[in-house]
Coordinates of C-alpha atoms in Angstrom, one line a residue:
M116 CA 43.8 -12.9 180.3
S117 CA 40.2 -13.0 181.5
V118 CA 36.8 -12.8 179.9
S119 CA 33.3 -11.7 181.2
T120 CA 30.0 -13.0 179.9
V121 CA 27.8 -10.5 181.8
K122 CA 27.0 -8.3 178.8
L123 CA 26.3 -11.2 176.5
R124 CA 24.0 -12.8 179.2
D125 CA 22.1 -9.6 179.8
R126 CA 21.6 -9.1 176.0
L127 CA 20.2 -12.6 175.5
L128 CA 17.8 -12.3 178.4
Q129 CA 16.5 -9.0 177.1
D130 CA 15.5 -10.8 173.9
G131 CA 13.6 -13.3 175.9
I132 CA 15.9 -16.2 175.4
N133 CA 15.3 -19.1 177.8
E134 CA 17.7 -18.9 180.8
V135 CA 18.7 -22.6 180.4
L136 CA 19.7 -21.8 176.8
V137 CA 21.6 -18.7 178.0
N138 CA 23.5 -20.9 180.5
D139 CA 24.4 -23.4 177.8
C140 CA 25.8 -20.6 175.5
E141 CA 27.8 -19.2 178.5
Q142 CA 29.4 -22.5 179.2
I143 CA 30.3 -23.0 175.5
M144 CA 32.0 -19.6 175.4
L145 CA 33.9 -20.2 178.6
S146 CA 35.0 -23.6 177.4
E147 CA 36.4 -22.1 174.1
F148 CA 38.2 -19.4 176.0
S149 CA 39.7 -21.9 178.4
E150 CA 41.1 -23.9 175.4
L151 CA 42.6 -20.6 174.0
Q152 CA 44.3 -19.9 177.3
G153 CA 45.9 -23.3 177.3
Q154 CA 47.2 -22.8 173.8
L155 CA 48.6 -19.4 174.7
K156 CA 50.3 -20.9 177.8
V157 CA 52.0 -23.5 175.6
L158 CA 53.2 -20.9 173.2
C159 CA 54.7 -18.8 176.0
E160 CA 56.6 -21.7 177.4
E161 CA 58.0 -22.6 173.9
R162 CA 59.1 -19.0 173.4
S163 CA 60.7 -18.9 176.8
N164 CA 62.6 -22.2 176.1
L165 CA 63.7 -20.8 172.7
L166 CA 65.1 -17.6 174.2
D167 CA 67.0 -19.6 176.8
T168 CA 68.5 -21.8 174.0
L169 CA 69.5 -18.6 172.1
R170 CA 71.1 -17.1 175.1
Q171 CA 73.1 -20.3 175.7
L172 CA 74.2 -20.3 172.0
E173 CA 75.3 -16.7 172.3
A174 CA 77.3 -17.4 175.5
A175 CA 79.0 -20.3 173.6
N176 CA 79.9 -17.9 170.8
I177 CA 81.8 -15.7 173.2
E178 CA 84.2 -18.4 174.1
V179 CA 87.7 -18.2 172.6
E180 CA 90.0 -21.0 171.3
P181 CA 92.7 -21.6 174.0
S182 CA 95.2 -22.8 171.5
G183 CA 96.2 -22.5 167.9
L184 CA 98.3 -19.3 168.2
H185 CA 101.2 -20.8 166.4
G186 CA 100.2 -20.5 162.7
S187 CA 100.3 -16.8 161.8
H188 CA 100.3 -14.3 159.0
Y189 CA 102.9 -12.3 160.8
Q190 CA 106.6 -13.0 160.0
L191 CA 108.2 -12.6 163.4
A192 CA 111.5 -14.3 164.3
K193 CA 112.6 -14.8 167.9
H194 CA 115.1 -11.9 167.8
G195 CA 113.9 -10.0 164.8
F196 CA 111.0 -9.5 162.4
T197 CA 110.0 -8.8 158.9
G198 CA 106.8 -6.8 158.5
S199 CA 104.4 -8.3 155.9
G200 CA 101.6 -6.5 154.2
H201 CA 100.2 -3.2 155.1
G202 CA 99.6 -1.9 158.6
K203 CA 96.5 -0.2 159.8
S204 CA 96.7 2.6 162.3
S205 CA 93.1 3.5 163.0
E206 CA 89.9 1.6 162.8
C207 CA 88.8 3.1 160.8
S208 CA 85.9 1.9 162.7
T209 CA 83.8 4.6 161.2
T210 CA 86.6 6.0 159.1
E211 CA 87.0 6.0 155.3
S212 CA 84.0 3.9 154.5
S213 CA 83.8 5.5 151.1
D214 CA 83.8 9.2 150.1
D215 CA 83.0 11.0 147.0
I216 CA 85.8 11.1 144.4
E217 CA 88.3 9.8 146.9
K218 CA 86.5 6.5 147.4
Q219 CA 88.0 3.5 145.7
E220 CA 86.5 2.8 142.3
L221 CA 84.8 -0.6 142.7
E222 CA 84.3 -1.2 139.0
E223 CA 88.1 -1.1 138.5
A224 CA 88.8 -3.6 141.2
S225 CA 90.1 -6.8 139.5
D226 CA 89.3 -10.4 140.6
E227 CA 92.8 -10.5 142.1
D228 CA 92.0 -7.5 144.2
E229 CA 88.8 -9.1 145.5
H230 CA 90.8 -12.0 146.8
S231 CA 93.7 -10.0 148.2
F232 CA 92.0 -9.1 151.5
F233 CA 91.0 -11.4 154.2
D234 CA 88.2 -11.5 156.8
T235 CA 89.7 -12.1 160.2
R236 CA 86.7 -14.2 161.1
D237 CA 87.7 -16.7 158.5
S238 CA 91.3 -17.0 159.6
F239 CA 90.7 -18.7 162.9
G240 CA 88.3 -21.4 164.2
D241 CA 85.9 -21.0 167.0
A242 CA 86.6 -22.9 170.2
S243 CA 86.1 -22.3 173.9
I244 CA 87.1 -21.3 177.3
A245 CA 85.1 -23.5 179.6
C246 CA 82.2 -21.6 181.1
V247 CA 83.5 -18.2 180.4
E248 CA 80.5 -15.9 180.2
T249 CA 80.4 -12.2 179.8
R250 CA 76.9 -11.3 180.4
D251 CA 77.7 -9.8 183.8
V252 CA 80.7 -7.5 183.1
D253 CA 78.8 -4.6 184.6
Y254 CA 78.6 -6.7 187.8
V255 CA 82.4 -7.0 187.8
D256 CA 82.6 -3.2 187.5
T257 CA 80.6 -2.7 190.7
Q258 CA 82.2 -5.4 192.7
M259 CA 85.9 -4.9 191.9
K260 CA 86.2 -1.1 191.8
P261 CA 85.1 0.8 194.9
E262 CA 86.8 4.0 193.5
N263 CA 84.8 6.2 191.2
H264 CA 85.6 6.5 187.5
F265 CA 87.8 9.6 187.8
D266 CA 89.8 8.1 190.6
I267 CA 90.5 5.1 188.5
V268 CA 91.6 7.0 185.4
K269 CA 93.7 9.3 187.5
K270 CA 95.4 6.3 189.1
M271 CA 96.1 4.8 185.7
H272 CA 97.7 7.9 184.4
S273 CA 99.6 8.7 187.5
G274 CA 102.3 6.1 187.0
T275 CA 103.3 7.4 183.6
D276 CA 102.4 11.1 183.3
S277 CA 103.3 12.5 186.7
N278 CA 106.9 13.3 186.0
I279 CA 106.0 15.2 182.8
N280 CA 103.0 17.0 184.3
Q281 CA 105.3 18.4 187.0
Y282 CA 106.9 20.8 184.5
L283 CA 104.6 20.8 181.5
H284 CA 100.9 21.8 181.1
I285 CA 99.3 22.3 177.8
E286 CA 96.0 24.2 177.6
R287 CA 93.7 22.4 175.1
R288 CA 90.1 23.2 174.3
D289 CA 87.2 21.2 175.7
K290 CA 84.5 22.1 173.1
L291 CA 84.1 23.0 169.5
P292 CA 83.3 26.5 168.3
F293 CA 79.6 27.5 168.4
P294 CA 78.1 27.0 164.9
I295 CA 77.7 30.2 163.0
E296 CA 74.9 28.9 160.8
K297 CA 71.9 26.7 161.6
E298 CA 72.4 23.2 160.3
K299 CA 70.0 21.7 157.9
A300 CA 69.3 18.0 158.2
V301 CA 69.8 15.9 155.1
S302 CA 68.3 12.5 154.5
L303 CA 70.7 9.8 153.4
W304 CA 67.9 8.0 151.7
S305 CA 66.9 11.0 149.6
I306 CA 70.4 11.0 148.2
I307 CA 70.7 7.2 147.7
K308 CA 67.2 6.8 146.1
D309 CA 68.2 9.0 143.2
N310 CA 71.3 6.9 142.6
V311 CA 69.8 3.4 142.6
G312 CA 71.7 1.3 140.1
K313 CA 74.7 3.6 140.0
D314 CA 78.1 3.2 141.5
L315 CA 77.7 4.5 145.0
T316 CA 81.5 5.2 145.3
R317 CA 80.9 8.1 142.9
V318 CA 78.0 9.6 144.8
C319 CA 79.0 13.0 146.2
L320 CA 77.8 13.2 149.8
P321 CA 77.2 16.7 151.3
V322 CA 79.4 17.9 154.1
Y323 CA 76.6 17.2 156.5
F324 CA 77.7 13.5 156.7
N325 CA 81.3 14.4 157.8
E326 CA 82.7 15.1 161.2
P327 CA 85.3 18.0 161.4
I328 CA 88.4 15.8 161.5
S329 CA 90.2 13.9 158.7
S330 CA 91.2 10.2 158.5
L331 CA 94.8 11.3 159.2
Q332 CA 93.7 12.8 162.5
K333 CA 91.4 9.8 163.3
C334 CA 94.5 7.6 163.1
F335 CA 95.9 9.5 166.1
E336 CA 92.8 8.6 168.1
D337 CA 94.2 5.2 168.5
L338 CA 96.8 6.8 170.7
E339 CA 94.4 8.3 173.2
Y340 CA 95.3 5.7 175.8
S341 CA 99.0 5.7 175.1
Y342 CA 99.8 5.4 178.8
L343 CA 99.0 1.7 178.4
L344 CA 102.2 1.4 176.2
D345 CA 104.2 3.5 178.7
R346 CA 103.1 1.0 181.4
A347 CA 103.8 -2.0 179.1
Y348 CA 107.3 -0.6 178.6
E349 CA 108.0 -0.3 182.3
H350 CA 106.7 -3.8 183.0
G351 CA 108.9 -5.3 180.3
R352 CA 111.9 -3.4 181.6
N353 CA 111.2 -4.9 185.0
G354 CA 111.2 -8.4 183.5
N355 CA 107.4 -8.9 183.6
S356 CA 106.6 -10.0 180.0
L357 CA 103.1 -11.1 180.9
L358 CA 102.0 -7.7 182.2
R359 CA 103.6 -6.1 179.1
I360 CA 101.5 -8.1 176.6
V361 CA 98.2 -7.7 178.5
N362 CA 98.7 -3.9 178.5
V363 CA 99.5 -4.1 174.8
A364 CA 96.3 -6.0 174.3
A365 CA 94.3 -3.5 176.3
F366 CA 95.8 -0.7 174.1
A367 CA 94.8 -2.6 170.9
V368 CA 91.2 -2.8 172.2
S369 CA 91.1 0.8 173.5
G370 CA 91.4 2.2 170.0
Y371 CA 87.8 1.2 169.3
A372 CA 86.3 3.1 172.3
S373 CA 86.0 6.4 170.4
S374 CA 83.8 4.8 167.7
E375 CA 80.8 4.4 169.9
G376 CA 78.1 6.8 168.8
R377 CA 80.2 8.2 166.0
H378 CA 77.9 8.2 163.0
C379 CA 79.6 10.8 160.8
K380 CA 82.6 10.0 158.6
P381 CA 85.9 11.7 158.7
F382 CA 87.2 13.7 155.7
N383 CA 89.2 11.7 153.2
P384 CA 92.6 13.4 152.9
L385 CA 94.0 14.7 149.6
L386 CA 97.1 13.1 148.1
G387 CA 100.1 14.4 150.1
E388 CA 98.0 15.7 153.0
T389 CA 99.7 15.4 156.4
Y390 CA 98.9 15.7 160.1
E391 CA 101.2 16.1 163.1
A392 CA 100.3 15.7 166.7
D393 CA 102.8 16.9 169.3
Y394 CA 101.5 16.0 172.8
P395 CA 104.4 16.4 175.2
E396 CA 102.0 16.1 178.2
K397 CA 101.3 12.5 177.0
G398 CA 104.9 11.9 175.9
V399 CA 104.0 11.2 172.3
R400 CA 104.8 12.7 168.9
F401 CA 102.7 11.5 166.0
F402 CA 102.9 12.1 162.2
S403 CA 100.8 10.7 159.3
E404 CA 100.6 11.3 155.5
K405 CA 98.4 10.1 152.7
V406 CA 100.9 8.2 150.6
S407 CA 98.7 6.7 147.9
H408 CA 95.4 7.8 146.2
H409 CA 94.6 4.5 144.5
P410 CA 94.6 2.3 146.5
T411 CA 94.0 4.7 149.3
L412 CA 96.8 4.4 151.8
I413 CA 97.6 6.4 155.0
A414 CA 100.9 5.9 156.7
C415 CA 101.6 6.9 160.3
H416 CA 104.5 6.9 162.7
C417 CA 104.4 7.6 166.5
E418 CA 107.2 7.9 169.1
G419 CA 106.5 7.5 172.8
R420 CA 108.5 7.0 176.0
G421 CA 110.5 3.8 175.2
W422 CA 108.4 2.7 172.2
K423 CA 107.6 3.3 168.5
F424 CA 104.3 2.6 166.8
W425 CA 103.7 2.6 163.0
G426 CA 101.6 1.2 160.1
D427 CA 99.9 2.1 156.9
S428 CA 96.2 1.6 156.3
N429 CA 94.2 0.1 153.4
L430 CA 90.5 -0.4 153.8
R431 CA 88.1 -2.5 151.7
T432 CA 84.4 -1.6 151.8
K433 CA 81.3 -3.6 151.0
F434 CA 77.9 -1.9 150.7
W435 CA 75.0 -4.2 151.6
G436 CA 72.1 -1.8 151.1
R437 CA 71.3 -1.2 154.8
S438 CA 74.8 -1.6 156.1
I439 CA 78.5 -1.1 155.2
Q440 CA 81.2 -3.5 156.0
L441 CA 84.8 -2.2 156.5
D442 CA 87.6 -4.7 156.2
P443 CA 91.1 -3.4 157.2
V444 CA 94.1 -4.9 155.5
G445 CA 97.5 -5.3 157.0
V446 CA 99.3 -5.1 160.3
L447 CA 100.2 -2.6 163.0
T448 CA 103.7 -2.7 164.5
L449 CA 104.8 -1.8 168.0
E450 CA 108.5 -1.9 168.9
F451 CA 109.9 -1.3 172.4
D452 CA 113.4 0.1 172.9
D453 CA 114.5 -3.2 174.4
G454 CA 113.8 -5.1 171.1
D455 CA 110.4 -6.5 172.0
I456 CA 108.1 -6.3 169.0
F457 CA 104.3 -6.9 168.6
Q458 CA 102.2 -6.9 165.5
W459 CA 98.4 -7.2 165.0
S460 CA 95.6 -6.6 162.6
K461 CA 92.4 -4.7 163.1
V462 CA 89.0 -6.5 163.1
T463 CA 86.0 -6.0 160.8
T464 CA 83.7 -3.0 161.4
S465 CA 80.1 -2.9 160.3
I466 CA 77.8 0.1 160.3
Y467 CA 74.1 -0.8 160.4
N468 CA 70.7 0.9 159.8
L469 CA 71.8 3.3 157.1
I470 CA 68.3 3.7 155.8
L471 CA 65.9 3.1 158.7
G472 CA 66.4 2.9 162.4
K473 CA 69.2 4.2 164.7
V474 CA 72.6 4.0 163.0
Y475 CA 75.2 2.1 165.0
C476 CA 78.6 0.4 164.4
D477 CA 79.9 -2.9 165.7
H478 CA 83.4 -4.5 165.6
H479 CA 83.8 -8.2 165.2
G480 CA 86.4 -10.8 164.4
I481 CA 89.6 -12.3 165.8
M482 CA 92.6 -10.2 166.6
E483 CA 96.0 -11.9 167.1
I484 CA 98.8 -10.0 168.8
R485 CA 102.0 -11.6 167.8
G486 CA 105.3 -11.2 169.7
N487 CA 108.8 -11.9 168.5
R488 CA 109.6 -13.6 171.7
E489 CA 107.7 -16.0 173.9
L490 CA 104.2 -14.7 174.4
S491 CA 101.2 -14.1 172.0
C492 CA 97.6 -13.1 172.6
K493 CA 94.3 -13.8 170.8
L494 CA 91.2 -11.6 171.3
K495 CA 87.7 -12.3 170.0
F496 CA 85.4 -9.4 169.4
K497 CA 81.9 -10.9 169.6
E498 CA 79.5 -9.8 166.9
Q499 CA 76.4 -8.1 168.2
S500 CA 73.2 -10.1 167.8
L501 CA 69.6 -9.1 167.7
L502 CA 68.9 -10.4 171.2
D503 CA 72.2 -9.4 172.7
R504 CA 71.5 -7.5 176.0
N505 CA 75.2 -7.0 176.7
P506 CA 77.0 -6.0 173.5
H507 CA 80.5 -5.0 172.6
Q508 CA 82.1 -8.0 174.3
V509 CA 85.8 -8.9 173.9
Q510 CA 87.5 -12.0 175.3
G511 CA 90.8 -13.7 174.9
S512 CA 93.8 -15.3 176.3
V513 CA 97.6 -15.1 176.5
E514 CA 99.8 -18.1 175.6
D515 CA 103.4 -18.9 175.6
S516 CA 105.3 -20.6 172.7
K517 CA 104.3 -24.0 174.0
G518 CA 100.6 -23.3 174.0
N519 CA 100.3 -22.9 177.8
K520 CA 97.6 -20.4 178.8
L521 CA 99.0 -17.8 181.1
A522 CA 96.1 -15.3 181.4
T523 CA 92.5 -14.6 180.4
L524 CA 91.3 -11.2 179.3
F525 CA 87.7 -10.0 179.0
G526 CA 85.7 -6.8 178.9
K527 CA 84.0 -4.4 176.4
W528 CA 85.7 -2.5 173.6
D529 CA 83.8 0.7 174.5
D530 CA 84.2 0.5 178.3
S531 CA 87.0 -1.5 180.0
M532 CA 89.3 -4.5 179.9
Y533 CA 90.3 -6.9 182.8
Y534 CA 92.6 -9.8 183.1
L535 CA 93.1 -12.9 185.3
N536 CA 96.2 -15.0 185.5
A537 CA 95.9 -18.7 184.7
E538 CA 95.8 -19.8 188.3
D539 CA 93.0 -17.5 189.3
A540 CA 91.1 -18.3 186.1
A541 CA 91.2 -22.0 186.9
K542 CA 89.7 -21.5 190.3
T543 CA 86.6 -19.7 189.0
K544 CA 83.7 -21.0 186.9
C545 CA 83.0 -17.7 185.2
V546 CA 86.0 -15.3 185.0
N547 CA 83.9 -12.1 184.8
M548 CA 82.6 -12.8 188.3
S549 CA 86.0 -13.3 189.9
P550 CA 87.1 -10.8 192.6
N551 CA 90.7 -11.4 191.5
A552 CA 90.1 -9.9 188.1
K553 CA 92.4 -6.8 187.6
L554 CA 91.4 -3.7 185.7
L555 CA 93.7 -2.9 182.8
W556 CA 91.9 -0.1 181.1
K557 CA 88.8 2.1 181.6
S558 CA 87.5 4.5 178.9
N559 CA 87.3 8.2 179.6
K560 CA 83.9 9.8 180.2
P561 CA 82.3 11.7 177.3
P562 CA 82.8 15.5 177.3
L563 CA 80.3 17.8 179.0
N564 CA 79.9 19.9 175.8
H565 CA 78.1 17.4 173.7
T566 CA 77.8 17.8 169.9
R567 CA 76.0 15.8 167.2
Y568 CA 79.3 14.4 166.1
N569 CA 79.8 12.6 169.5
L570 CA 83.5 13.4 169.5
T571 CA 85.4 12.4 172.6
S572 CA 87.2 15.0 174.7
F573 CA 90.5 13.8 173.1
A574 CA 89.0 14.1 169.5
I575 CA 87.9 17.7 170.2
T576 CA 91.5 18.7 170.5
L577 CA 92.8 17.1 167.3
N578 CA 91.8 19.9 164.8
E579 CA 92.6 22.7 167.2
L580 CA 95.1 25.4 166.2
T581 CA 96.8 26.4 169.4
P582 CA 98.5 29.8 169.7
G583 CA 101.5 30.0 167.4
L584 CA 101.0 26.6 165.9
Q585 CA 99.8 27.6 162.4
E586 CA 103.1 29.4 161.6
K587 CA 105.0 26.1 162.3
L588 CA 102.8 23.8 160.2
P589 CA 103.5 22.8 156.6
P590 CA 100.9 23.8 154.0
T591 CA 99.8 20.2 153.8
D592 CA 98.5 19.9 157.4
S593 CA 94.9 18.8 157.8
R594 CA 94.2 21.7 160.2
L595 CA 94.6 24.1 157.2
R596 CA 92.1 22.3 155.1
P597 CA 89.3 24.9 154.4
D598 CA 86.2 22.7 154.1
Q599 CA 87.0 20.9 157.3
R600 CA 87.7 24.2 159.1
H601 CA 84.4 25.7 157.9
L602 CA 82.5 22.7 159.1
E603 CA 84.0 22.9 162.5
N604 CA 83.0 26.6 162.7
G605 CA 79.5 25.8 161.6
E606 CA 79.8 27.6 158.2
Y607 CA 78.0 24.9 156.3
E608 CA 77.5 26.6 152.9
K609 CA 81.2 27.5 152.7
A610 CA 82.1 24.0 153.8
N611 CA 80.1 22.5 151.0
A612 CA 81.5 24.9 148.4
E613 CA 85.1 24.2 149.5
K614 CA 84.5 20.4 149.6
L615 CA 83.3 20.5 146.0
R616 CA 86.3 22.6 144.9
L617 CA 88.7 20.2 146.6
E618 CA 87.0 17.1 145.1
T619 CA 87.6 18.7 141.7
R620 CA 91.2 19.1 142.6
Q621 CA 91.4 15.6 143.9
R622 CA 90.5 14.2 140.4
M623 CA 94.1 15.1 139.4
S624 CA 95.6 12.9 142.2
R625 CA 95.5 9.7 140.2
K626 CA 97.3 11.3 137.3
L627 CA 99.9 12.7 139.6
Q628 CA 100.5 9.3 141.1
E629 CA 100.7 7.7 137.7
N630 CA 103.3 10.3 136.6
G631 CA 105.6 9.3 139.4
W632 CA 104.5 11.3 142.4
K633 CA 106.1 10.1 145.6
P634 CA 105.2 10.7 149.3
R635 CA 107.4 13.3 151.0
W636 CA 108.0 11.6 154.4
F637 CA 107.4 7.9 153.9
Q638 CA 108.7 5.2 151.6
K639 CA 108.3 1.5 151.1
E640 CA 110.9 -0.8 152.7
T641 CA 110.4 -3.2 149.7
E642 CA 108.4 -3.1 146.6
N643 CA 105.4 -4.9 148.2
G644 CA 106.3 -4.0 151.8
P645 CA 104.7 -1.4 154.1
F646 CA 105.5 2.3 154.1
R647 CA 108.0 3.4 156.8
Y648 CA 108.8 6.9 158.0
V649 CA 112.1 8.1 156.6
G650 CA 112.6 10.9 159.1
G651 CA 113.2 14.6 158.7
Y652 CA 109.8 16.0 159.4
W653 CA 110.4 17.3 162.9
E654 CA 113.8 18.7 161.9
A655 CA 112.2 20.6 159.0
R656 CA 109.5 21.9 161.4
E657 CA 112.2 23.3 163.7
Q658 CA 113.7 25.2 160.8
S659 CA 110.4 26.0 159.1
K660 CA 111.8 24.6 155.9
W661 CA 109.0 23.0 153.9
D662 CA 110.8 22.5 150.5
G663 CA 108.8 20.2 148.3
C664 CA 105.6 20.6 150.3
A665 CA 103.0 21.9 147.8
D666 CA 100.1 24.0 148.9
I667 CA 97.6 21.3 148.1
F668 CA 94.5 23.3 149.4
T669 CA 94.9 26.1 146.9
D670 CA 93.5 26.0 143.3
F671 CA 94.3 22.6 141.8
T672 CA 95.7 24.0 138.6
E673 CA 98.4 25.8 140.5
S674 CA 99.3 23.1 143.0
C675 CA 99.2 20.4 140.3
Q676 CA 101.9 22.2 138.3
E677 CA 104.0 22.4 141.4
E678 CA 103.6 18.8 142.2
S679 CA 104.3 17.7 138.6
S680 CA 107.6 19.4 138.8
L681 CA 108.7 17.6 142.0

């Protein structure tokens, strides 16, 4: 900063002020300004020191506890397991936050319900890995991977998909249909301000706030990088249990990558709604069903090459005015054909700036991956802070049953994950700068045909009706849901009308459930246990026999009578 006294001096001289007096006034002004400069310099130094302190504290918060993996919510024996609680198959990162009639009625939640779910952040203490910083993950990207992104992804898939791709090629779409109508923007605040003091779980949001996929389909998004499980299976079969669990950990993180930039919510399925995904080019076959209306539960089951993956999802929501907090309840289970089993829970998801500013989501908390044999893994999803210049950080470690650290993992949930074995990690001060770090997973690039939904290339294919598929689907499949199909086609007026009709039909779901309605393809192992797939769906599909599958998307009076008779 600088100051000039020329104009002031000239003005005083023009009025006939004595030059000696003018010089005195000039010196007084320059002296005052000099003192102001000194104060400003001190403030700048204090601010700089404060920012340095905050960055050091943030770096300390990234660190992960190296021990303490031995007390767990998961009931896994050395050669067997018992699943406890409910599983969760999709983050629901930006999934079922709350939706219209389908949302869980908060006023009916008892005190016991309020205490029945846990925050993963409260389950484990914070500790440290010495000097493990993650501010320079991007530097690792440039130093350790000379190949371009597409070469890396191709190399990752080559080890698992090459045999199948030799004789199988499925044509899938790479963009959504061009909108028939021009979309009209809707202000969320204009809706909320008229419902101040009311139960927001009963506020009917227009279809503008939805993306053209359902929560059942969004569950399958967790399987986008299923090649990591194929690779884990091969490593375990070859006797390398460490590489198996680090690939499982990378898979658990990769399920969050699709949530970046996804601000619209998926459709809440109707009671009994289903979704199938047969992707032979990926070697996976997935099925999900909405098995309970209150509480809302979605069960899923997936079979891959040498492994099975299942869980059921229950999500607790908290509305904080400007943000929504989503707390998943339960565990996911992954079982390999050789008997190796892993279980883990999802972390907390928060969606910010609902009223003002740019909407964004963040995932934070502790994820424990429990094995039924020797190894376990703990991952910490760092919560994004105001001054965070490098968000979305994930860091963790692998330990054996004695607490010995065998590997360190680090990366970003929306980009990539790396690992270092214990020997290499001990040789470096900051693991993310180590040239020995090995890439486990890299996210796919976004599609060229961008839409406001920010769907990934994989998500764009989920609601597609490929030639001949519709004739094979049961009447409960999400791809046959009319409001969702109209939204995908850009027929917004029709989509809103159908959404209102189905919401009216959905009001009957709780009565159906209370009258003894049972899911068609899943059932509970025990009274308080998770839902498990009972089989029979793919066999019924081959024969096109959908006995007991009501046409839930027709007029509710007709389908409700059918369901009541089942």
